[in-house]
mmCIF file of C-alpha atoms in Angstrom:
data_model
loop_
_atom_site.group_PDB
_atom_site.id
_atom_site.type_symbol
_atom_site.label_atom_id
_atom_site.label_comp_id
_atom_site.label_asym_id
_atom_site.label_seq_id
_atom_site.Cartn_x
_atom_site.Cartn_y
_atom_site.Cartn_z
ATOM 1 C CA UNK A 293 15.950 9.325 -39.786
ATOM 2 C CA UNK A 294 19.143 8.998 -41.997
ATOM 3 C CA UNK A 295 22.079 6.320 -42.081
ATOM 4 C CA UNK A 296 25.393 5.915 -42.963
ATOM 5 C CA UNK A 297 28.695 4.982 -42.953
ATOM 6 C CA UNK A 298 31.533 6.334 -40.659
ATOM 7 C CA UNK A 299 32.806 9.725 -42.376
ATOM 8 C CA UNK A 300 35.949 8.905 -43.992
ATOM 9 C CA UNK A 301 38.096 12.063 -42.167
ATOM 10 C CA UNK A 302 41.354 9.902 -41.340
ATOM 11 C CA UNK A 303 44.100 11.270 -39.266
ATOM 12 C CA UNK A 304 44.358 14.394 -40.685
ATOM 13 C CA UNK A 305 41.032 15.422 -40.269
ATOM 14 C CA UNK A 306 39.998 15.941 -43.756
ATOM 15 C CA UNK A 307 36.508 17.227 -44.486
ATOM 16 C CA UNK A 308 33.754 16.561 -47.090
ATOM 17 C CA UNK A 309 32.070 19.615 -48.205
ATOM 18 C CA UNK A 310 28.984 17.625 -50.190
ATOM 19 C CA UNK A 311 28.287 15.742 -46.920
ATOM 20 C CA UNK A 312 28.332 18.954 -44.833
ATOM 21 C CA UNK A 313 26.485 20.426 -46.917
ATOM 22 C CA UNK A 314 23.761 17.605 -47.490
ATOM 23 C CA UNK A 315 23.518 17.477 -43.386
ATOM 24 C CA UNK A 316 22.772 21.433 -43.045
ATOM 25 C CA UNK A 317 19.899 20.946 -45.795
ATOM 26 C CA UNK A 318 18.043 18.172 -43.257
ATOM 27 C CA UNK A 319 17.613 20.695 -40.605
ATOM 28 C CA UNK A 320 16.505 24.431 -40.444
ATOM 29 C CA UNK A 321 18.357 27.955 -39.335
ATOM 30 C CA UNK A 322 17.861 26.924 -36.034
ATOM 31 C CA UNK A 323 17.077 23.143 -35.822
ATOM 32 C CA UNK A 324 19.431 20.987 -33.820
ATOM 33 C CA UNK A 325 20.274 17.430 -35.182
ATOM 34 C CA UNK A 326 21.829 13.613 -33.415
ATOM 35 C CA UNK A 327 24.216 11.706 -34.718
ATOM 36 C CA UNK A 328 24.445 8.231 -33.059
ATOM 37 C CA UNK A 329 27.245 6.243 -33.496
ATOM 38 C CA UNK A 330 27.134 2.868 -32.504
ATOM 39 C CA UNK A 331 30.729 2.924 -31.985
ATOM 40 C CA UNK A 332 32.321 3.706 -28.365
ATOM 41 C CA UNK A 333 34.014 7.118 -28.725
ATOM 42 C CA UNK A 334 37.467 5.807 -28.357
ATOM 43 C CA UNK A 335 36.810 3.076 -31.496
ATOM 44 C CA UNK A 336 35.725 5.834 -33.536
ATOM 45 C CA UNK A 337 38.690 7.586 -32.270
ATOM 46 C CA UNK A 338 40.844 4.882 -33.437
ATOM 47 C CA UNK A 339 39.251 4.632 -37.039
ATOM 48 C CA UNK A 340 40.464 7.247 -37.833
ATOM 49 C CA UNK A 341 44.420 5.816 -38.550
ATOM 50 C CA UNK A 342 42.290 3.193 -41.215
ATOM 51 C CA UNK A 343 40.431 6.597 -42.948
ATOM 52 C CA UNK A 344 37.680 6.580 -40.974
ATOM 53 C CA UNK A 345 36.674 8.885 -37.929
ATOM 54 C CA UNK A 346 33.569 11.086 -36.907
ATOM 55 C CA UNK A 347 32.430 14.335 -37.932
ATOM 56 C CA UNK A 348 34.160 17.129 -36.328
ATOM 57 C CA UNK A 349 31.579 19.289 -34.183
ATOM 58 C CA UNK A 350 33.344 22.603 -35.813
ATOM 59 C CA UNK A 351 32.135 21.439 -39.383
ATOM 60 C CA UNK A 352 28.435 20.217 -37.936
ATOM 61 C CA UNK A 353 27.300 22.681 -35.532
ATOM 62 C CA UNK A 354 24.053 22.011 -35.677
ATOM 63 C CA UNK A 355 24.522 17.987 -34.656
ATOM 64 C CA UNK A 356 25.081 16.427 -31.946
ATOM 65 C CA UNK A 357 27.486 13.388 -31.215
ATOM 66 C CA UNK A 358 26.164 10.523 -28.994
ATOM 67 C CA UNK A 359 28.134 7.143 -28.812
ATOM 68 C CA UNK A 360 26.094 4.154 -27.980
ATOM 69 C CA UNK A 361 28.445 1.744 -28.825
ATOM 70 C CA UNK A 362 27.609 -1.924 -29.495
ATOM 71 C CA UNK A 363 29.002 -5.168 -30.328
ATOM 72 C CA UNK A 364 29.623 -6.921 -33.895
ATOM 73 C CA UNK A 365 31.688 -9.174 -35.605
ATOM 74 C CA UNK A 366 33.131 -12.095 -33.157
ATOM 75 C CA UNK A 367 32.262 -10.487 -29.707
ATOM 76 C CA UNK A 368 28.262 -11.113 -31.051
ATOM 77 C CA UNK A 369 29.041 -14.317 -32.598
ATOM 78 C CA UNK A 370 31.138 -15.943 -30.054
ATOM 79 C CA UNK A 371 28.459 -14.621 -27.288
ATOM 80 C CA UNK A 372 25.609 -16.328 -29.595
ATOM 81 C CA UNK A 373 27.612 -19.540 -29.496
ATOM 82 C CA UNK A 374 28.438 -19.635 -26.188
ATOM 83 C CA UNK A 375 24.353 -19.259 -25.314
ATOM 84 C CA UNK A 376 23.574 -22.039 -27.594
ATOM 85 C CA UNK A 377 26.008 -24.546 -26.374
ATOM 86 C CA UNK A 378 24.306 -23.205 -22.508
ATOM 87 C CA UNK A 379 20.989 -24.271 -23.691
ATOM 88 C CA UNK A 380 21.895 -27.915 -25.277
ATOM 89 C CA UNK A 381 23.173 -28.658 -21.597
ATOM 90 C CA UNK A 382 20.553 -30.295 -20.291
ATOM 91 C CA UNK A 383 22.991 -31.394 -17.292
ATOM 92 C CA UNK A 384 23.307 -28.233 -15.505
ATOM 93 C CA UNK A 385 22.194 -27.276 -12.212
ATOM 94 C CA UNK A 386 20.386 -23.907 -11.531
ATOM 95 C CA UNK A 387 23.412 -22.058 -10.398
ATOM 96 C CA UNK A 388 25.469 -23.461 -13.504
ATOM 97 C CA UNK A 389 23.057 -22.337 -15.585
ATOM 98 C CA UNK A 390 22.341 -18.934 -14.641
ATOM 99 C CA UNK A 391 26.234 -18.700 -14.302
ATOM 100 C CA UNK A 392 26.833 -19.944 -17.976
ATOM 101 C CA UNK A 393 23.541 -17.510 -19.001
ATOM 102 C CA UNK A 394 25.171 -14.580 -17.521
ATOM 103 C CA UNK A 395 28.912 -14.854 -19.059
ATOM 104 C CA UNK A 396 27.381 -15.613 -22.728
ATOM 105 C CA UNK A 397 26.115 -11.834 -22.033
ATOM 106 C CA UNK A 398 23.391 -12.567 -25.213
ATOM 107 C CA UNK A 399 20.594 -10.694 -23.009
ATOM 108 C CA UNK A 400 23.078 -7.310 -22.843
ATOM 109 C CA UNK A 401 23.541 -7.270 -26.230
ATOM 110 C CA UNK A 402 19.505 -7.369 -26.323
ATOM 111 C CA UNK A 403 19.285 -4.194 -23.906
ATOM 112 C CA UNK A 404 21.925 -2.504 -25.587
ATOM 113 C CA UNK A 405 20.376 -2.602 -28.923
ATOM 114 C CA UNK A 406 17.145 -1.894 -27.807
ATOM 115 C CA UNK A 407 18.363 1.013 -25.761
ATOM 116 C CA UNK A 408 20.327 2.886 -28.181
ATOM 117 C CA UNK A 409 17.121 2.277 -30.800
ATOM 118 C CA UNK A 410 15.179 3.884 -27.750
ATOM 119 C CA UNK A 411 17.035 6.728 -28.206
ATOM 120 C CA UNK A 412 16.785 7.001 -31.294
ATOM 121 C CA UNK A 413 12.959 6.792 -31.495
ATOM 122 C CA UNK A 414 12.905 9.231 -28.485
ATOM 123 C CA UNK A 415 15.076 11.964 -30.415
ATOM 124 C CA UNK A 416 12.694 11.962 -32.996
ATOM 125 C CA UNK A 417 9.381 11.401 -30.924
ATOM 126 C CA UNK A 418 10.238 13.671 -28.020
ATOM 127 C CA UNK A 419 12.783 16.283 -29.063
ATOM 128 C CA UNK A 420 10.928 16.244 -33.143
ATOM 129 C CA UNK A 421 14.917 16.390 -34.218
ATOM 130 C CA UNK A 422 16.373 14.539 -36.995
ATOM 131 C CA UNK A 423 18.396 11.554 -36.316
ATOM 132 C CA UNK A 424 21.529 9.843 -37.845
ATOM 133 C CA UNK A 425 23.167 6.496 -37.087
ATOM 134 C CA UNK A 426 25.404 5.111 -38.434
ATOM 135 C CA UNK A 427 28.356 2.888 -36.765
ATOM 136 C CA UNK A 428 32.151 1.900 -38.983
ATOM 137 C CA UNK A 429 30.292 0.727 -42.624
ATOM 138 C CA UNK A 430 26.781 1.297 -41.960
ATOM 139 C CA UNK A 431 25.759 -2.154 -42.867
ATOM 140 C CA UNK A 432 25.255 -3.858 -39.240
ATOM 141 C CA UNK A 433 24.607 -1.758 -36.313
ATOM 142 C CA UNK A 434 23.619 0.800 -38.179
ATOM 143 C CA UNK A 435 20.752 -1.495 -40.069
ATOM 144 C CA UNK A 436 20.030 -2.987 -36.519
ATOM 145 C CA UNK A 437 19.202 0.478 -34.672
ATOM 146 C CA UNK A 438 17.588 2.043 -37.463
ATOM 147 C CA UNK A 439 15.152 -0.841 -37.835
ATOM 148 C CA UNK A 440 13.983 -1.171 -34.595
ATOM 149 C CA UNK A 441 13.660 2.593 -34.175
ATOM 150 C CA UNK A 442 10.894 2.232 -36.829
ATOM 151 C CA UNK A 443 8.692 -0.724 -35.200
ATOM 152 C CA UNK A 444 8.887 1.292 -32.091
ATOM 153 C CA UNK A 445 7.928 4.594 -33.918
ATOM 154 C CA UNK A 446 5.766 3.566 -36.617
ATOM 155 C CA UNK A 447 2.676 1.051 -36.446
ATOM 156 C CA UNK A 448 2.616 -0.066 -40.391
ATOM 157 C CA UNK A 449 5.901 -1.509 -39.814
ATOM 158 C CA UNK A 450 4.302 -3.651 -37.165
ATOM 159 C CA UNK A 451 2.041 -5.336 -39.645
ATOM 160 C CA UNK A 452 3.093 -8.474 -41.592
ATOM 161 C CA UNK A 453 3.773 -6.434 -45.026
ATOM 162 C CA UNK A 454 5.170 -3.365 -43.348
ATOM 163 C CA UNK A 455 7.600 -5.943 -41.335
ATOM 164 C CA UNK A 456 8.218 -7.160 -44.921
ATOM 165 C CA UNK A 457 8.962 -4.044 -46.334
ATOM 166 C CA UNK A 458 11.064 -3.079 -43.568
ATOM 167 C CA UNK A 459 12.935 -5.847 -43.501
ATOM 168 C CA UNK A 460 13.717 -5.743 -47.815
ATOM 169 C CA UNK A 461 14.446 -1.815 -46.920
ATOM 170 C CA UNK A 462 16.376 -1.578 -44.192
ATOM 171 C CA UNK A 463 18.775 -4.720 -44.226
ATOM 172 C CA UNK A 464 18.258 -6.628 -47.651
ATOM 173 C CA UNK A 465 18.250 -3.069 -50.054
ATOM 174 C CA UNK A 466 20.800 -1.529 -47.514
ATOM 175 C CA UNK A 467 23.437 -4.030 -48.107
ATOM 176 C CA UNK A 468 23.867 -6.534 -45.004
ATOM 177 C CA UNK A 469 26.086 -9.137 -45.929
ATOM 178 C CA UNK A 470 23.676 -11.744 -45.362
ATOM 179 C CA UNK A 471 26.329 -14.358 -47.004
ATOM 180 C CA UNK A 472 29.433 -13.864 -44.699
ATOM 181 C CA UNK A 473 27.384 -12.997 -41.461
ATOM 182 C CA UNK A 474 25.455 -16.134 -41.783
ATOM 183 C CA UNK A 475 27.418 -18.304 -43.375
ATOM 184 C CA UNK A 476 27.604 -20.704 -40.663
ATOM 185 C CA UNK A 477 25.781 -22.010 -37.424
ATOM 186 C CA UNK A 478 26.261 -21.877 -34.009
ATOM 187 C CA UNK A 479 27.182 -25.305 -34.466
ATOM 188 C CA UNK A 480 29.957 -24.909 -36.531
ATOM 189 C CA UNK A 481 33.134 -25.331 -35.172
ATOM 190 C CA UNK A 482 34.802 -22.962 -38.006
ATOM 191 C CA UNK A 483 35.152 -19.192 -36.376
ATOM 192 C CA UNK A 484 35.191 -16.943 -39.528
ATOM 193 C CA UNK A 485 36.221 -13.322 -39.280
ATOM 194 C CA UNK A 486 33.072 -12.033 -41.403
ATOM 195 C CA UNK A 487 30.415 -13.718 -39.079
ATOM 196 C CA UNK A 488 27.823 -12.284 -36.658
ATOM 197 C CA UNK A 489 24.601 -12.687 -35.890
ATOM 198 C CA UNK A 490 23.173 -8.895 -36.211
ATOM 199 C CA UNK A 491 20.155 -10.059 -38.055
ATOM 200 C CA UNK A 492 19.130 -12.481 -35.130
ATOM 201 C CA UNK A 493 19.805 -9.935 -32.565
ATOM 202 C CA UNK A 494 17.254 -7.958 -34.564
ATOM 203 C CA UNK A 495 14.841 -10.758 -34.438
ATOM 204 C CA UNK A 496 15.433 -11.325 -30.897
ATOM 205 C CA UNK A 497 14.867 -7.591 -29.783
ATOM 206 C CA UNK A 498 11.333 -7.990 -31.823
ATOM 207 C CA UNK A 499 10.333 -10.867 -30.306
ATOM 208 C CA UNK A 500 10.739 -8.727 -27.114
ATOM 209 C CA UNK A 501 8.783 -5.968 -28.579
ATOM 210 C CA UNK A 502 5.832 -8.697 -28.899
ATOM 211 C CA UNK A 503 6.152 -10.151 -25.674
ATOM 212 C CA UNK A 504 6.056 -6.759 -24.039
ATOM 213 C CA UNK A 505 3.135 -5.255 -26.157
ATOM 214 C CA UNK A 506 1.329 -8.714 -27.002
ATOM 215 C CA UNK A 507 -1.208 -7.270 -28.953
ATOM 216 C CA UNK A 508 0.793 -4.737 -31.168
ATOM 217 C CA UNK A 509 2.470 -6.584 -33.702
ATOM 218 C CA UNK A 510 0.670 -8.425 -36.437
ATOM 219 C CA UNK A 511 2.348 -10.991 -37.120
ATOM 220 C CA UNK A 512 3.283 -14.233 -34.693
ATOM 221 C CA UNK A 513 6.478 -15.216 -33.067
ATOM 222 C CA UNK A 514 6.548 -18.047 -36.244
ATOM 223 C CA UNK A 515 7.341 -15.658 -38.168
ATOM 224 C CA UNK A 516 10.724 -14.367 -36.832
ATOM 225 C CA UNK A 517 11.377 -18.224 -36.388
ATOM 226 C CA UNK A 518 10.993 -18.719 -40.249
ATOM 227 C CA UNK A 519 12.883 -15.424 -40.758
ATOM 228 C CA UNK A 520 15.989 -16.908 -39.019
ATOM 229 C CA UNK A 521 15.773 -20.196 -40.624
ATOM 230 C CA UNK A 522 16.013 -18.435 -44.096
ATOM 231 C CA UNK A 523 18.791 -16.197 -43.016
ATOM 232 C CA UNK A 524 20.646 -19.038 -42.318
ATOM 233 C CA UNK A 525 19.594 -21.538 -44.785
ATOM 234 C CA UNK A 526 16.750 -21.263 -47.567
ATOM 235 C CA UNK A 527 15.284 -22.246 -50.444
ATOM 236 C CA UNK A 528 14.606 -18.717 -51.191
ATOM 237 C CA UNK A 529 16.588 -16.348 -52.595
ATOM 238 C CA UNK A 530 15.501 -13.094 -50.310
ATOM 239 C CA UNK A 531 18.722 -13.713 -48.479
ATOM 240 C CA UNK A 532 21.259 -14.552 -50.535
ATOM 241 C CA UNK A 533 24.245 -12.602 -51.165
ATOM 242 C CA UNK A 534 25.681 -9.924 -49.173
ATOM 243 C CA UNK A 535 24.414 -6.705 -51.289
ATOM 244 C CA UNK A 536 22.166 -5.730 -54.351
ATOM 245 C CA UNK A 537 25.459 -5.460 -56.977
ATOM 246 C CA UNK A 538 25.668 -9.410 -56.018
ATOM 247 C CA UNK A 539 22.160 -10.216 -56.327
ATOM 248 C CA UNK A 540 21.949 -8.513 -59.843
ATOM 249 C CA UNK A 541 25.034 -10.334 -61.441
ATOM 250 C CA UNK A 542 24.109 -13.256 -59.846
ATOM 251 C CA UNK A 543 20.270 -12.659 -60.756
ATOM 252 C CA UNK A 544 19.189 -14.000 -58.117
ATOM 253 C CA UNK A 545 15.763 -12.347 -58.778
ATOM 254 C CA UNK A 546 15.129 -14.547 -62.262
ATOM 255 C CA UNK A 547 16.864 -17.844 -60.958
ATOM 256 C CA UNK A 548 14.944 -17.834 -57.384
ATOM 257 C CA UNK A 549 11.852 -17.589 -55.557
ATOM 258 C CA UNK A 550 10.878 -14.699 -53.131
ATOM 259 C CA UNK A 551 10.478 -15.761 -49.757
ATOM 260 C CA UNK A 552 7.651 -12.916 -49.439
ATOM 261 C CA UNK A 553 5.828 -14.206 -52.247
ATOM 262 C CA UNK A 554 5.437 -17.791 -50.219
ATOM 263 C CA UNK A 555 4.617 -15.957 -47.082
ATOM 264 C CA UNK A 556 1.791 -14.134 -48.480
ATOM 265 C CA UNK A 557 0.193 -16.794 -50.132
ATOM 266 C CA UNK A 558 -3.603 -16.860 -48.301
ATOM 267 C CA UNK A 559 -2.683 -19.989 -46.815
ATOM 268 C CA UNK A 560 0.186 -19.632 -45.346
ATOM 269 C CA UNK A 561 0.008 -15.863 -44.397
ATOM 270 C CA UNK A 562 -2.728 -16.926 -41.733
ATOM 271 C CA UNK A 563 -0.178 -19.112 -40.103
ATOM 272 C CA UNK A 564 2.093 -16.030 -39.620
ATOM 273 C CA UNK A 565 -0.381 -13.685 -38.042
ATOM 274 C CA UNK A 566 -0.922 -12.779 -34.075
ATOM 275 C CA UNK A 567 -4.754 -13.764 -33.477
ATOM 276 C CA UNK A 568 -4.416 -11.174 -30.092
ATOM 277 C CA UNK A 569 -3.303 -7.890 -32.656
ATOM 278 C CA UNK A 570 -4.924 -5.113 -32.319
ATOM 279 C CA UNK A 571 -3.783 -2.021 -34.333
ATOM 280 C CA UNK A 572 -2.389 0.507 -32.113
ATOM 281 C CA UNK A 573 -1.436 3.635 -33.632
ATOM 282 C CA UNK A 574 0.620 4.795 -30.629
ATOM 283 C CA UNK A 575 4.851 4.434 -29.542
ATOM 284 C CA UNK A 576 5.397 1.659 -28.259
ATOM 285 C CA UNK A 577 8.015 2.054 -25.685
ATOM 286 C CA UNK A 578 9.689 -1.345 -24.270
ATOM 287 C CA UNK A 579 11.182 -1.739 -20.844
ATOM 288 C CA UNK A 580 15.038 -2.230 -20.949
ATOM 289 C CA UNK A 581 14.836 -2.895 -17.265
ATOM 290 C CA UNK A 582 17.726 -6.055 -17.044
ATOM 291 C CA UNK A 583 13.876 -8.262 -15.343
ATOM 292 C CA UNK A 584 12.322 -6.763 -18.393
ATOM 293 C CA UNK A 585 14.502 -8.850 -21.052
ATOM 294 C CA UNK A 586 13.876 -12.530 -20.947
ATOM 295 C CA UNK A 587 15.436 -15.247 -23.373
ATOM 296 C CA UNK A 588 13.664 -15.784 -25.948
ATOM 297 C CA UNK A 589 12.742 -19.754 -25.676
ATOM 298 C CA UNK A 590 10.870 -20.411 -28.453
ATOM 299 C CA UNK A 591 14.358 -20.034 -30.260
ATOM 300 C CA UNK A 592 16.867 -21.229 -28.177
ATOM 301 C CA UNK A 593 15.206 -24.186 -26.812
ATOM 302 C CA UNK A 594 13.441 -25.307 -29.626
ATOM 303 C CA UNK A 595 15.761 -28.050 -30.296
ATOM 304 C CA UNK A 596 15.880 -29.792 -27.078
ATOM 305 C CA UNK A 597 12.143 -28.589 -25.939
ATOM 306 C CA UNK A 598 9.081 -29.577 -27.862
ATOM 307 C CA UNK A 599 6.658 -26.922 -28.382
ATOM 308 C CA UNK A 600 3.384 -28.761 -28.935
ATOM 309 C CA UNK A 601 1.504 -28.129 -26.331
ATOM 310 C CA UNK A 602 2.332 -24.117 -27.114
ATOM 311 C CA UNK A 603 1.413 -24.435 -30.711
ATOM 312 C CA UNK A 604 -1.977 -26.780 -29.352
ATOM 313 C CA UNK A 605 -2.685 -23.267 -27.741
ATOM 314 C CA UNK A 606 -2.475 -20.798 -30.260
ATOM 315 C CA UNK A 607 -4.062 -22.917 -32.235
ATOM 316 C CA UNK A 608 -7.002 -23.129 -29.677
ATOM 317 C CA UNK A 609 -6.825 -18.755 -29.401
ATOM 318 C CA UNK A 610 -7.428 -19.013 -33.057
ATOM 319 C CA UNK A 611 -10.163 -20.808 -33.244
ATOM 320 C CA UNK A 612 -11.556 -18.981 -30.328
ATOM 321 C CA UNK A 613 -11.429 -15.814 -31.776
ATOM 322 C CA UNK A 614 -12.692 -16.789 -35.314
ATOM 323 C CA UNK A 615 -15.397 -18.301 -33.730
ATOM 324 C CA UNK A 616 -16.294 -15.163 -32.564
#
């Protein structure tokens, strides 16, 4: 699996000769290759006034184009702010409710990205073909497909240090501008241009991973709770800055504390794990069925819905299980 940016051909079609070639080394004589871009076709169409574009099928025979296009930028944010304001409304009828759940479309972004990460994983599982995504700059979309390809795919990165590795590999390392897309809350009445939630999307579409395969992933739904509290605000450094040129002038590295370094402290790594994993070397394929996505509660109405009695129980499987 490769990413990337959008190839920079602009309106007169120019060509790169060093990325054509790098392409035709991935695959053999008679290999066949995907490209996913997470742009529609007509918005890749359109980049290419800016300098952007797609790769013309004439110089990359071997590859084949497939737009999956999905949201960023204020679509995403503005959808994620329209849920949370559904949820604090404790004075809404049934009907209202599923009327406001529906137009904040939060659960087709969900089945979007999880569908075009689906094909991803089933390009590479099923047809044994190299993939590449990659959607305008690489560094959201891109990140978010790419990632959950590999929890799908590959069981280490369903363990609590593979997640972690993952995670520092595929969004920290690879440049998500954790500072402008989280730089404020859904609470926040100021709309900036830079912000999105792509790394809570991720987050969300892994939380549906664990609710549909309950005994797959390692590590507990507390985890991707603590993950989007640091995003968003931390005394950490993991997720400062929006890219590793920032975090090295800054040096953020010799002024702050790792975030993985707390986590895997014995005593607090045991509060992170799943006591129902079981490793499970095989795909794990999730339903993208519209019944098969639910909202994920423990997020969304954690503010307005105590979750005592839920922790009371995992604590109680825990227990049960070391016990045994």
């Amino acid at each position: 699996m490769l990413r990337s940016s959008q190839p920079l051909t602009g309106p007169n079609r120019k060509r790169c000769h060093e990325d054509e070639i790098l392409l035709r080394t991935v695959l053999d004589e008679e290999e066949r290759g995907f490209i996913i871009d997470t742009r529609s076709a007509q918005a890749a169409k359109q980049a290419r006034m800016t300098g952007g574009g797609t790769e013309p099928k004439s110089s990359y025979p071997q590859w084949k184009r497939l737009h999956r296009p999905l949201e960023r930028g204020r679509p995403l944010q503005e959808s994620f702010v329209k849920l949370v304001e559904a949820c604090n409304d404790t004075s809404l009828n049934m009907d209202r409710w599923l009327s406001r759940l529906e137009s904040c479309r939060w659960l087709s972004h969900v089945k979007a990205a999880l569908s075009t990460a689906c094909l991803a994983a089933q390009c590479m599982d099923r047809e044994e073909a190299s993939v590449l995504v990659h959607g305008a700059e690489g560094m959201d979309t891109t990140l978010l497909v790419t990632a959950l390809a590999q929890v799908i795919l590959d069981p280490s990165c369903r363990t609590l240090v593979g997640f972690q590795g993952l995670l520092e590999r595929e969004w920290i390392e690879a440049g998500h501008p954790f500072h402008l897309r989280c730089s404020r809350s859904a609470y926040s009445h100021a709309r900036l241009k830079q912000e999105a939630p792509l790394f809570l999307l991720f987050l969300d579409c892994v939380w549906q991973l664990s609710r549909q395969f309950p005994f797959s992933l390692e590590f507990s739904e507390r985890l991707l709770l603590t993950l989007f509290d640091n995003a968003y605000a931390s005394a950490y450094g993991t997720f400062l800055c929006n890219n590793e040129k920032e975090r090295c002038l800054c040096k953020v590295k010799e002024n702050t504390h790792s975030l993985w370094a707390w986590l895997n402290q014995p005593g607090e790594r045991k509060k992170y794990l799943n006591p129902l994993y079981s490793h499970n070397t095989l795909v794990i394929w999730p339903s993208v069925e519209p019944q098969s996505i639910q909202l994920w509660q423990g997020l969304f109405f954690r503010w307005i819905r105590s979750s005592q009695y839920l922790d009371e129980a995992w604590a109680e499987i825990q227990q049960l299980i070391e016990g045994n």
